[in-house]
mmCIF file of C-alpha atoms and ligand atoms in Angstrom:
data_model
loop_
_atom_site.group_PDB
_atom_site.id
_atom_site.type_symbol
_atom_site.label_atom_id
_atom_site.label_comp_id
_atom_site.label_asym_id
_atom_site.label_seq_id
_atom_site.Cartn_x
_atom_site.Cartn_y
_atom_site.Cartn_z
ATOM 1 C CA UNK A 1 -0.022 -0.007 0.014
ATOM 2 C CA UNK A 2 1.151 3.480 -0.772
ATOM 3 C CA UNK A 3 1.064 6.610 1.293
ATOM 4 C CA UNK A 4 -1.799 7.979 -0.940
ATOM 5 C CA UNK A 5 -3.985 4.965 -0.201
ATOM 6 C CA UNK A 6 -3.241 5.470 3.482
ATOM 7 C CA UNK A 7 -4.504 8.997 3.081
ATOM 8 C CA UNK A 8 -7.546 7.820 1.237
ATOM 9 C CA UNK A 9 -8.395 5.357 3.892
ATOM 10 C CA UNK A 10 -8.094 8.030 6.572
ATOM 11 C CA UNK A 11 -10.573 10.014 4.575
ATOM 12 C CA UNK A 12 -12.988 7.120 4.334
ATOM 13 C CA UNK A 13 -12.887 6.644 8.101
ATOM 14 C CA UNK A 14 -13.452 10.420 8.656
ATOM 15 C CA UNK A 15 -16.654 10.220 6.695
ATOM 16 C CA UNK A 16 -17.850 6.910 8.066
ATOM 17 C CA UNK A 17 -17.916 7.763 11.822
ATOM 18 C CA UNK A 18 -18.781 5.062 14.282
ATOM 19 C CA UNK A 19 -22.392 4.703 13.216
ATOM 20 C CA UNK A 20 -21.934 3.294 9.780
ATOM 21 C CA UNK A 21 -18.749 1.217 9.735
ATOM 22 C CA UNK A 22 -18.816 -2.160 11.546
ATOM 23 C CA UNK A 23 -15.952 -4.043 13.030
ATOM 24 C CA UNK A 24 -15.244 -6.284 10.113
ATOM 25 C CA UNK A 25 -15.102 -3.407 7.584
ATOM 26 C CA UNK A 26 -13.121 -1.279 9.967
ATOM 27 C CA UNK A 27 -10.534 -3.956 10.828
ATOM 28 C CA UNK A 28 -9.977 -4.662 7.136
ATOM 29 C CA UNK A 29 -9.228 -0.997 6.461
ATOM 30 C CA UNK A 30 -7.146 -0.458 9.520
ATOM 31 C CA UNK A 31 -5.089 -3.715 8.851
ATOM 32 C CA UNK A 32 -4.118 -2.296 5.523
ATOM 33 C CA UNK A 33 -3.006 0.897 7.147
ATOM 34 C CA UNK A 34 -1.045 -0.870 9.913
ATOM 35 C CA UNK A 35 0.773 -2.931 7.264
ATOM 36 C CA UNK A 36 1.742 0.368 5.613
ATOM 37 C CA UNK A 37 2.743 1.866 8.959
ATOM 38 C CA UNK A 38 4.885 -1.184 9.844
ATOM 39 C CA UNK A 39 6.775 -0.868 6.545
ATOM 40 C CA UNK A 40 7.144 2.841 7.034
ATOM 41 C CA UNK A 41 8.614 2.626 10.561
ATOM 42 C CA UNK A 42 10.658 -0.418 9.641
ATOM 43 C CA UNK A 43 12.315 1.572 6.859
ATOM 44 C CA UNK A 44 12.744 4.762 8.849
ATOM 45 C CA UNK A 45 13.371 3.910 12.498
ATOM 46 C CA UNK A 46 16.399 1.747 13.269
ATOM 47 C CA UNK A 47 15.175 0.900 16.770
ATOM 48 C CA UNK A 48 11.812 -0.246 15.427
ATOM 49 C CA UNK A 49 13.540 -2.354 12.928
ATOM 50 C CA UNK A 50 15.756 -4.012 15.551
ATOM 51 C CA UNK A 51 12.869 -4.550 17.967
ATOM 52 C CA UNK A 52 10.453 -6.024 15.444
ATOM 53 C CA UNK A 53 12.726 -7.564 12.779
ATOM 54 C CA UNK A 54 9.674 -8.878 10.983
ATOM 55 C CA UNK A 55 9.717 -7.059 7.711
ATOM 56 C CA UNK A 56 8.682 -10.078 5.674
ATOM 57 C CA UNK A 57 5.909 -11.390 7.847
ATOM 58 C CA UNK A 58 2.379 -11.042 6.555
ATOM 59 C CA UNK A 59 -0.094 -9.638 9.068
ATOM 60 C CA UNK A 60 -3.533 -11.150 8.463
ATOM 61 C CA UNK A 61 -4.989 -10.113 11.850
ATOM 62 C CA UNK A 62 -4.340 -7.349 14.409
ATOM 63 C CA UNK A 63 -2.973 -10.118 16.651
ATOM 64 C CA UNK A 64 -0.083 -10.714 14.243
ATOM 65 C CA UNK A 65 1.150 -7.124 14.225
ATOM 66 C CA UNK A 66 4.294 -6.289 16.160
ATOM 67 C CA UNK A 67 3.821 -4.091 19.220
ATOM 68 C CA UNK A 68 6.127 -1.983 21.369
ATOM 69 C CA UNK A 69 5.842 -1.707 25.196
ATOM 70 C CA UNK A 70 4.932 1.817 25.971
ATOM 71 C CA UNK A 71 7.882 2.158 28.370
ATOM 72 C CA UNK A 72 10.249 1.986 25.457
ATOM 73 C CA UNK A 73 9.356 5.688 24.730
ATOM 74 C CA UNK A 74 10.968 6.458 28.086
ATOM 75 C CA UNK A 75 14.131 4.489 27.309
ATOM 76 C CA UNK A 76 14.699 5.453 23.718
ATOM 77 C CA UNK A 77 14.277 8.439 21.424
ATOM 78 C CA UNK A 78 12.127 6.670 18.966
ATOM 79 C CA UNK A 79 11.396 8.594 15.747
ATOM 80 C CA UNK A 80 10.779 7.778 12.131
ATOM 81 C CA UNK A 81 11.608 11.126 10.651
ATOM 82 C CA UNK A 82 14.930 13.122 10.672
ATOM 83 C CA UNK A 83 15.386 15.428 13.607
ATOM 84 C CA UNK A 84 15.022 18.448 11.290
ATOM 85 C CA UNK A 85 11.389 17.513 10.614
ATOM 86 C CA UNK A 86 10.550 17.263 14.300
ATOM 87 C CA UNK A 87 8.324 20.272 15.007
ATOM 88 C CA UNK A 88 7.044 19.502 18.395
ATOM 89 C CA UNK A 89 8.076 17.116 21.296
ATOM 90 C CA UNK A 90 5.617 15.922 23.842
ATOM 91 C CA UNK A 91 6.709 14.621 27.156
ATOM 92 C CA UNK A 92 4.522 12.514 29.471
ATOM 93 C CA UNK A 93 4.200 13.775 33.006
ATOM 94 C CA UNK A 94 5.964 10.831 34.549
ATOM 95 C CA UNK A 95 6.299 10.285 38.276
ATOM 96 C CA UNK A 96 9.095 12.251 40.007
ATOM 97 C CA UNK A 97 12.508 10.632 39.481
ATOM 98 C CA UNK A 98 11.521 8.778 36.293
ATOM 99 C CA UNK A 99 12.482 9.704 32.881
ATOM 100 C CA UNK A 100 9.353 10.961 30.975
ATOM 101 C CA UNK A 101 8.395 9.415 27.619
ATOM 102 C CA UNK A 102 9.262 11.734 24.736
ATOM 103 C CA UNK A 103 7.131 11.693 21.584
ATOM 104 C CA UNK A 104 8.442 13.341 18.436
ATOM 105 C CA UNK A 105 5.880 14.955 16.145
ATOM 106 C CA UNK A 106 6.317 16.265 12.593
ATOM 107 C CA UNK A 107 3.741 18.609 11.112
ATOM 108 C CA UNK A 108 1.707 15.834 9.424
ATOM 109 C CA UNK A 109 1.392 13.671 12.552
ATOM 110 C CA UNK A 110 0.595 16.616 14.679
ATOM 111 C CA UNK A 111 -2.129 17.937 12.170
ATOM 112 C CA UNK A 112 -3.508 14.345 12.003
ATOM 113 C CA UNK A 113 -3.774 14.144 15.793
ATOM 114 C CA UNK A 114 -5.775 17.323 15.960
ATOM 115 C CA UNK A 115 -8.059 16.344 13.047
ATOM 116 C CA UNK A 116 -8.809 12.915 14.444
ATOM 117 C CA UNK A 117 -9.467 14.262 17.958
ATOM 118 C CA UNK A 118 -11.921 16.774 16.526
ATOM 119 C CA UNK A 119 -13.719 14.097 14.503
ATOM 120 C CA UNK A 120 -14.044 11.783 17.544
ATOM 121 C CA UNK A 121 -15.050 14.449 20.077
ATOM 122 C CA UNK A 122 -17.612 16.028 17.794
ATOM 123 C CA UNK A 123 -19.310 12.762 17.479
ATOM 124 C CA UNK A 124 -20.001 12.909 21.221
ATOM 125 C CA UNK A 125 -20.471 16.600 21.999
ATOM 126 C CA UNK A 126 -21.505 18.113 18.712
ATOM 127 C CA UNK A 127 -19.933 20.677 16.402
ATOM 128 C CA UNK A 128 -20.903 23.787 18.268
ATOM 129 C CA UNK A 129 -18.090 25.457 20.344
ATOM 130 C CA UNK A 130 -19.421 25.940 23.844
ATOM 131 C CA UNK A 131 -18.302 28.255 26.689
ATOM 132 C CA UNK A 132 -15.603 26.231 28.413
ATOM 133 C CA UNK A 133 -14.538 25.862 31.965
ATOM 134 C CA UNK A 134 -11.108 24.227 32.239
ATOM 135 C CA UNK A 135 -10.543 22.413 35.611
ATOM 136 C CA UNK A 136 -6.946 23.295 35.835
ATOM 137 C CA UNK A 137 -4.635 26.254 36.377
ATOM 138 C CA UNK A 138 -3.392 28.358 33.458
ATOM 139 C CA UNK A 139 0.084 27.809 34.769
ATOM 140 C CA UNK A 140 0.007 24.216 33.202
ATOM 141 C CA UNK A 141 0.623 25.802 29.765
ATOM 142 C CA UNK A 142 3.642 27.842 30.894
ATOM 143 C CA UNK A 143 6.279 25.094 31.002
ATOM 144 C CA UNK A 144 8.943 25.155 28.314
ATOM 145 C CA UNK A 145 8.359 21.563 27.064
ATOM 146 C CA UNK A 146 4.702 20.886 26.739
ATOM 147 C CA UNK A 147 3.562 18.326 29.301
ATOM 148 C CA UNK A 148 0.961 15.723 28.340
ATOM 149 C CA UNK A 149 -1.431 17.567 30.656
ATOM 150 C CA UNK A 150 -0.782 20.843 28.830
ATOM 151 C CA UNK A 151 -1.107 19.185 25.488
ATOM 152 C CA UNK A 152 -4.344 17.627 26.523
ATOM 153 C CA UNK A 153 -5.757 20.970 27.528
ATOM 154 C CA UNK A 154 -4.542 22.573 24.377
ATOM 155 C CA UNK A 155 -6.124 19.868 22.303
ATOM 156 C CA UNK A 156 -9.468 20.088 24.100
ATOM 157 C CA UNK A 157 -9.496 23.924 24.139
ATOM 158 C CA UNK A 158 -10.364 23.746 20.459
ATOM 159 C CA UNK A 159 -13.945 22.540 21.321
ATOM 160 C CA UNK A 160 -14.670 25.493 23.501
ATOM 161 C CA UNK A 161 -14.823 29.257 23.491
ATOM 162 C CA UNK A 162 -14.681 31.845 26.304
ATOM 163 C CA UNK A 163 -12.047 29.696 28.069
ATOM 164 C CA UNK A 164 -12.006 30.063 31.810
ATOM 165 C CA UNK A 165 -9.662 28.324 34.246
ATOM 166 C CA UNK A 166 -11.324 27.081 37.415
ATOM 167 C CA UNK A 167 -8.178 26.667 39.492
ATOM 168 C CA UNK A 168 -5.418 28.827 40.838
ATOM 169 C CA UNK A 169 -1.791 27.887 40.595
ATOM 170 C CA UNK A 170 -1.818 26.168 44.056
ATOM 171 C CA UNK A 171 -4.888 24.085 42.823
ATOM 172 C CA UNK A 172 -7.347 26.032 44.998
ATOM 173 C CA UNK A 173 -10.671 26.963 43.506
ATOM 174 C CA UNK A 174 -10.670 30.311 41.640
ATOM 175 C CA UNK A 175 -14.053 31.235 43.075
ATOM 176 C CA UNK A 176 -14.201 34.568 41.319
ATOM 177 C CA UNK A 177 -13.609 33.110 37.891
ATOM 178 C CA UNK A 178 -16.080 30.319 38.484
ATOM 179 C CA UNK A 179 -18.728 32.743 39.794
ATOM 180 C CA UNK A 180 -18.327 35.026 36.778
ATOM 181 C CA UNK A 181 -18.549 32.038 34.399
ATOM 182 C CA UNK A 182 -21.618 30.698 36.238
ATOM 183 C CA UNK A 183 -23.479 34.020 36.162
ATOM 184 C CA UNK A 184 -22.739 34.382 32.485
ATOM 185 C CA UNK A 185 -23.670 30.918 31.299
ATOM 186 C CA UNK A 186 -26.219 29.735 33.915
ATOM 187 C CA UNK A 187 -28.535 27.023 32.549
ATOM 188 C CA UNK A 188 -26.933 27.218 29.057
ATOM 189 C CA UNK A 189 -24.955 24.567 27.327
ATOM 190 C CA UNK A 190 -21.363 24.635 28.607
ATOM 191 C CA UNK A 191 -18.350 22.418 28.366
ATOM 192 C CA UNK A 192 -16.149 21.363 31.270
ATOM 193 C CA UNK A 193 -12.817 19.611 30.815
ATOM 194 C CA UNK A 194 -10.241 18.291 33.252
ATOM 195 C CA UNK A 195 -8.094 15.352 34.435
ATOM 196 C CA UNK A 196 -10.249 12.903 36.371
ATOM 197 C CA UNK A 197 -8.466 13.071 39.621
ATOM 198 C CA UNK A 198 -8.145 16.885 39.569
ATOM 199 C CA UNK A 199 -11.814 17.243 38.705
ATOM 200 C CA UNK A 200 -12.708 15.007 41.718
ATOM 201 C CA UNK A 201 -10.347 16.469 44.277
ATOM 202 C CA UNK A 202 -9.839 20.057 43.319
ATOM 203 C CA UNK A 203 -13.295 20.727 41.812
ATOM 204 C CA UNK A 204 -16.103 18.469 42.944
ATOM 205 C CA UNK A 205 -14.812 17.942 46.577
ATOM 206 C CA UNK A 206 -13.617 21.600 46.822
ATOM 207 C CA UNK A 207 -17.071 22.860 45.761
ATOM 208 C CA UNK A 208 -18.675 20.461 48.280
ATOM 209 C CA UNK A 209 -16.488 21.696 51.130
ATOM 210 C CA UNK A 210 -17.487 25.224 50.459
ATOM 211 C CA UNK A 211 -21.101 24.374 49.989
ATOM 212 C CA UNK A 212 -21.061 25.836 46.497
ATOM 213 C CA UNK A 213 -23.502 24.667 43.845
ATOM 214 C CA UNK A 214 -23.147 25.419 40.201
ATOM 215 C CA UNK A 215 -26.018 25.941 37.749
ATOM 216 C CA UNK A 216 -24.862 23.806 34.756
ATOM 217 C CA UNK A 217 -27.901 21.662 34.128
ATOM 218 C CA UNK A 218 -27.209 21.782 30.470
ATOM 219 C CA UNK A 219 -23.485 21.215 30.777
ATOM 220 C CA UNK A 220 -21.266 18.350 29.650
ATOM 221 C CA UNK A 221 -18.024 17.252 31.331
ATOM 222 C CA UNK A 222 -15.203 15.496 29.467
ATOM 223 C CA UNK A 223 -12.562 14.062 31.687
ATOM 224 C CA UNK A 224 -9.507 11.730 31.353
ATOM 225 C CA UNK A 225 -6.487 10.532 33.164
ATOM 226 C CA UNK A 226 -7.004 7.200 34.874
ATOM 227 C CA UNK A 227 -8.894 6.024 37.888
ATOM 228 C CA UNK A 228 -6.049 4.746 40.044
ATOM 229 C CA UNK A 229 -6.123 7.474 42.677
ATOM 230 C CA UNK A 230 -9.852 7.429 42.800
ATOM 231 C CA UNK A 231 -10.070 3.647 43.123
ATOM 232 C CA UNK A 232 -7.780 4.015 46.123
ATOM 233 C CA UNK A 233 -10.285 6.413 47.693
ATOM 234 C CA UNK A 234 -13.053 4.033 46.699
ATOM 235 C CA UNK A 235 -14.679 6.431 44.322
ATOM 236 C CA UNK A 236 -16.337 4.589 41.467
ATOM 237 C CA UNK A 237 -17.393 6.020 38.137
ATOM 238 C CA UNK A 238 -21.060 5.989 39.445
ATOM 239 C CA UNK A 239 -20.197 7.912 42.655
ATOM 240 C CA UNK A 240 -18.179 10.371 40.581
ATOM 241 C CA UNK A 241 -21.096 11.019 38.268
ATOM 242 C CA UNK A 242 -23.705 11.285 41.055
ATOM 243 C CA UNK A 243 -21.580 13.717 43.126
ATOM 244 C CA UNK A 244 -20.793 15.811 40.084
ATOM 245 C CA UNK A 245 -24.538 16.124 39.285
ATOM 246 C CA UNK A 246 -25.233 17.180 42.908
ATOM 247 C CA UNK A 247 -22.745 19.988 43.011
ATOM 248 C CA UNK A 248 -22.838 21.189 39.414
ATOM 249 C CA UNK A 249 -26.056 20.020 37.828
ATOM 250 C CA UNK A 250 -24.108 18.235 35.055
ATOM 251 C CA UNK A 251 -25.653 14.929 33.935
ATOM 252 C CA UNK A 252 -23.723 14.408 30.760
ATOM 253 C CA UNK A 253 -20.327 12.995 31.365
ATOM 254 C CA UNK A 254 -17.840 11.390 29.020
ATOM 255 C CA UNK A 255 -14.626 9.895 30.416
ATOM 256 C CA UNK A 256 -11.969 9.021 27.837
ATOM 257 C CA UNK A 257 -9.064 6.715 27.704
ATOM 258 C CA UNK A 258 -5.958 7.514 25.723
ATOM 259 C CA UNK A 259 -2.148 7.276 25.848
ATOM 260 C CA UNK A 260 0.180 10.227 25.784
ATOM 261 C CA UNK A 261 2.064 8.068 23.209
ATOM 262 C CA UNK A 262 -1.067 8.184 20.904
ATOM 263 C CA UNK A 263 -2.482 11.675 21.243
ATOM 264 C CA UNK A 264 -5.571 12.230 19.177
ATOM 265 C CA UNK A 265 -6.587 8.592 19.316
ATOM 266 C CA UNK A 266 -9.030 8.654 22.173
ATOM 267 C CA UNK A 267 -11.532 6.031 23.392
ATOM 268 C CA UNK A 268 -14.560 7.920 24.646
ATOM 269 C CA UNK A 269 -17.215 6.583 27.057
ATOM 270 C CA UNK A 270 -20.686 6.555 25.604
ATOM 271 C CA UNK A 271 -24.053 7.226 27.236
ATOM 272 C CA UNK A 272 -24.138 3.558 28.331
ATOM 273 C CA UNK A 273 -20.876 3.856 30.267
ATOM 274 C CA UNK A 274 -18.622 1.937 27.716
ATOM 275 C CA UNK A 275 -15.396 3.103 26.132
ATOM 276 C CA UNK A 276 -15.595 2.909 22.391
ATOM 277 C CA UNK A 277 -12.793 2.410 19.813
ATOM 278 C CA UNK A 278 -13.178 5.284 17.253
ATOM 279 C CA UNK A 279 -12.910 4.504 13.428
ATOM 280 C CA UNK A 280 -9.163 5.383 13.491
ATOM 281 C CA UNK A 281 -8.060 3.093 16.342
ATOM 282 C CA UNK A 282 -8.719 -0.199 17.942
ATOM 283 C CA UNK A 283 -7.807 -2.278 20.905
ATOM 284 C CA UNK A 284 -7.027 -5.841 21.699
ATOM 285 C CA UNK A 285 -6.324 -7.674 24.939
ATOM 286 C CA UNK A 286 -3.411 -9.864 25.740
ATOM 287 C CA UNK A 287 -2.791 -12.262 28.563
ATOM 288 C CA UNK A 288 -0.381 -10.405 30.949
ATOM 289 C CA UNK A 289 1.790 -13.479 31.482
ATOM 290 C CA UNK A 290 1.894 -15.189 28.138
ATOM 291 C CA UNK A 291 0.930 -12.133 25.968
ATOM 292 C CA UNK A 292 -1.405 -14.427 24.019
ATOM 293 C CA UNK A 293 -4.485 -12.609 22.580
ATOM 294 C CA UNK A 294 -7.533 -12.984 24.784
ATOM 295 C CA UNK A 295 -11.160 -13.469 23.651
ATOM 296 C CA UNK A 296 -13.860 -10.865 24.229
ATOM 297 C CA UNK A 297 -14.916 -10.934 27.851
ATOM 298 C CA UNK A 298 -11.498 -11.946 29.091
ATOM 299 C CA UNK A 299 -9.372 -9.505 31.107
ATOM 300 C CA UNK A 300 -5.785 -8.764 30.200
ATOM 301 C CA UNK A 301 -3.301 -6.114 29.095
ATOM 302 C CA UNK A 302 -4.603 -3.532 26.705
ATOM 303 C CA UNK A 303 -2.842 -3.158 23.319
ATOM 304 C CA UNK A 304 -3.821 0.006 21.523
ATOM 305 C CA UNK A 305 -3.651 0.463 17.713
ATOM 306 C CA UNK A 306 -3.830 3.810 16.059
ATOM 307 C CA UNK A 307 -3.467 4.898 12.418
ATOM 308 C CA UNK A 308 -2.251 8.419 13.409
ATOM 309 C CA UNK A 309 1.501 8.292 14.069
ATOM 310 C CA UNK A 310 3.978 8.351 11.206
ATOM 311 C CA UNK A 311 6.687 10.535 12.719
ATOM 312 C CA UNK A 312 7.332 7.986 15.550
ATOM 313 C CA UNK A 313 6.708 4.207 15.689
ATOM 314 C CA UNK A 314 3.700 4.262 17.982
ATOM 315 C CA UNK A 315 0.933 2.820 15.990
ATOM 316 C CA UNK A 316 0.851 -0.484 18.011
ATOM 317 C CA UNK A 317 1.532 -0.257 21.694
ATOM 318 C CA UNK A 318 1.241 -2.622 24.591
ATOM 319 C CA UNK A 319 0.122 -0.573 27.592
ATOM 320 C CA UNK A 320 0.473 -1.359 31.263
ATOM 321 C CA UNK A 321 -3.277 -1.107 31.746
ATOM 322 C CA UNK A 322 -5.658 -4.005 32.344
ATOM 323 C CA UNK A 323 -9.033 -4.121 30.597
ATOM 324 C CA UNK A 324 -11.737 -6.280 28.891
ATOM 325 C CA UNK A 325 -13.362 -6.025 25.523
ATOM 326 C CA UNK A 326 -17.113 -6.160 26.327
ATOM 327 C CA UNK A 327 -18.439 -6.509 22.833
ATOM 328 C CA UNK A 328 -18.412 -5.661 19.170
ATOM 329 C CA UNK A 329 -20.999 -3.834 17.071
ATOM 330 C CA UNK A 330 -23.628 -4.336 19.823
ATOM 331 C CA UNK A 331 -23.522 -1.522 22.336
ATOM 332 C CA UNK A 332 -26.975 -0.233 23.250
ATOM 333 C CA UNK A 333 -25.811 3.296 22.380
ATOM 334 C CA UNK A 334 -25.850 2.338 18.724
ATOM 335 C CA UNK A 335 -22.132 2.853 17.897
ATOM 336 C CA UNK A 336 -20.421 0.096 16.042
ATOM 337 C CA UNK A 337 -17.013 -1.454 16.650
ATOM 338 C CA UNK A 338 -15.401 -2.631 19.803
ATOM 339 C CA UNK A 339 -16.286 -1.365 23.263
ATOM 340 C CA UNK A 340 -14.451 -2.129 26.475
ATOM 341 C CA UNK A 341 -13.617 -1.133 30.001
ATOM 342 C CA UNK A 342 -10.390 -0.359 31.762
ATOM 343 C CA UNK A 343 -9.674 -2.077 35.024
ATOM 344 C CA UNK A 344 -6.683 -0.305 36.263
ATOM 345 C CA UNK A 345 -3.010 -0.718 35.989
ATOM 346 C CA UNK A 346 -1.028 -3.888 36.136
ATOM 347 C CA UNK A 347 0.182 -4.276 39.716
ATOM 348 C CA UNK A 348 3.826 -3.240 40.073
ATOM 349 C CA UNK A 349 4.896 -6.667 41.494
ATOM 350 C CA UNK A 350 3.615 -8.339 38.383
ATOM 351 C CA UNK A 351 5.062 -5.745 36.088
ATOM 352 C CA UNK A 352 8.577 -6.482 37.229
ATOM 353 C CA UNK A 353 8.253 -9.741 35.311
ATOM 354 C CA UNK A 354 8.085 -7.933 31.994
ATOM 355 C CA UNK A 355 9.617 -4.542 32.622
ATOM 356 C CA UNK A 356 12.066 -2.721 34.920
ATOM 357 C CA UNK A 357 10.114 0.498 35.298
ATOM 358 C CA UNK A 358 6.614 1.137 36.291
ATOM 359 C CA UNK A 359 6.001 4.676 35.152
ATOM 360 C CA UNK A 360 2.668 5.947 34.191
ATOM 361 C CA UNK A 361 1.721 8.230 31.365
ATOM 362 C CA UNK A 362 -1.698 9.003 32.627
ATOM 363 C CA UNK A 363 -2.034 8.929 36.419
HETATM 364 ZN ZN1 LIG B 401 -21.849 2.592 23.648
#
């Protein structure tokens, strides 16, 4: 397959959306693209070539594709374009003391990330740009190298207007800003965005502590970033949603799952509470001990596939997250393709077996 057919396929998926293209049509198209991406990275990234060394193998199913462990992006500078074409470098937040992952973007990959993110998000929240309350501090965008958190906010900011930051630099509520925003947009459609744990701790709980109630009955919250810290505090998705509704009036909530190593390729939670693979990406599950592919309904390590990255070899990644594919083409929300749930991170003790670091890109 040539680069122009890859572009054509991308166009087809853009037009299709999740409501018209089923799993078998989609995986046929994606597999073609992944074969192309494999050849491309094999030819242009020495490390990828050494890690996979499978240039002649035919890939008849997703399961046959080579995959890289996400932590490799912390250990190596993986790119498939010359340094002169790198126009942006993303770094994952990483826990203190650990090397963050670095993701090298050229103009095409970066543009593709934005285009795909727009396509996916609009299918959930519509095309209209809504007044937007960002549950973070504006300081997050000030760092010299853009953090994954900053990049996430920049990416989502596109979907809103009248951007207001709800937090001060020390993560306390910016009550004045929130009050002004509330008075202006009370009862109207608004968009809120933030990282899951920050939304819970620094927004929902902080509002509760101050006995503040917000008037966003027609609002929608998009949030992302992993449930680990919330699970530790025994906050389930249901408790999260109920408490959010109590303090802000918001009943529409979409969590999304995505890797810093595959920006743009997001898996958004539908109205039925399931994460959906968008037309441009897919997932499969592997047994954490044997790495054998699992059947639908069986829990294991999540492998994410995305047709976006050409500037770095990140189209097929084995994450350190556990999850289960719940079904294909039959979610009650009407979207086609695979849907799944994330069950948390592989416990560190078990991870030692297959890796020497246990960093997280989305805690
Ligand atoms: Zn659904």
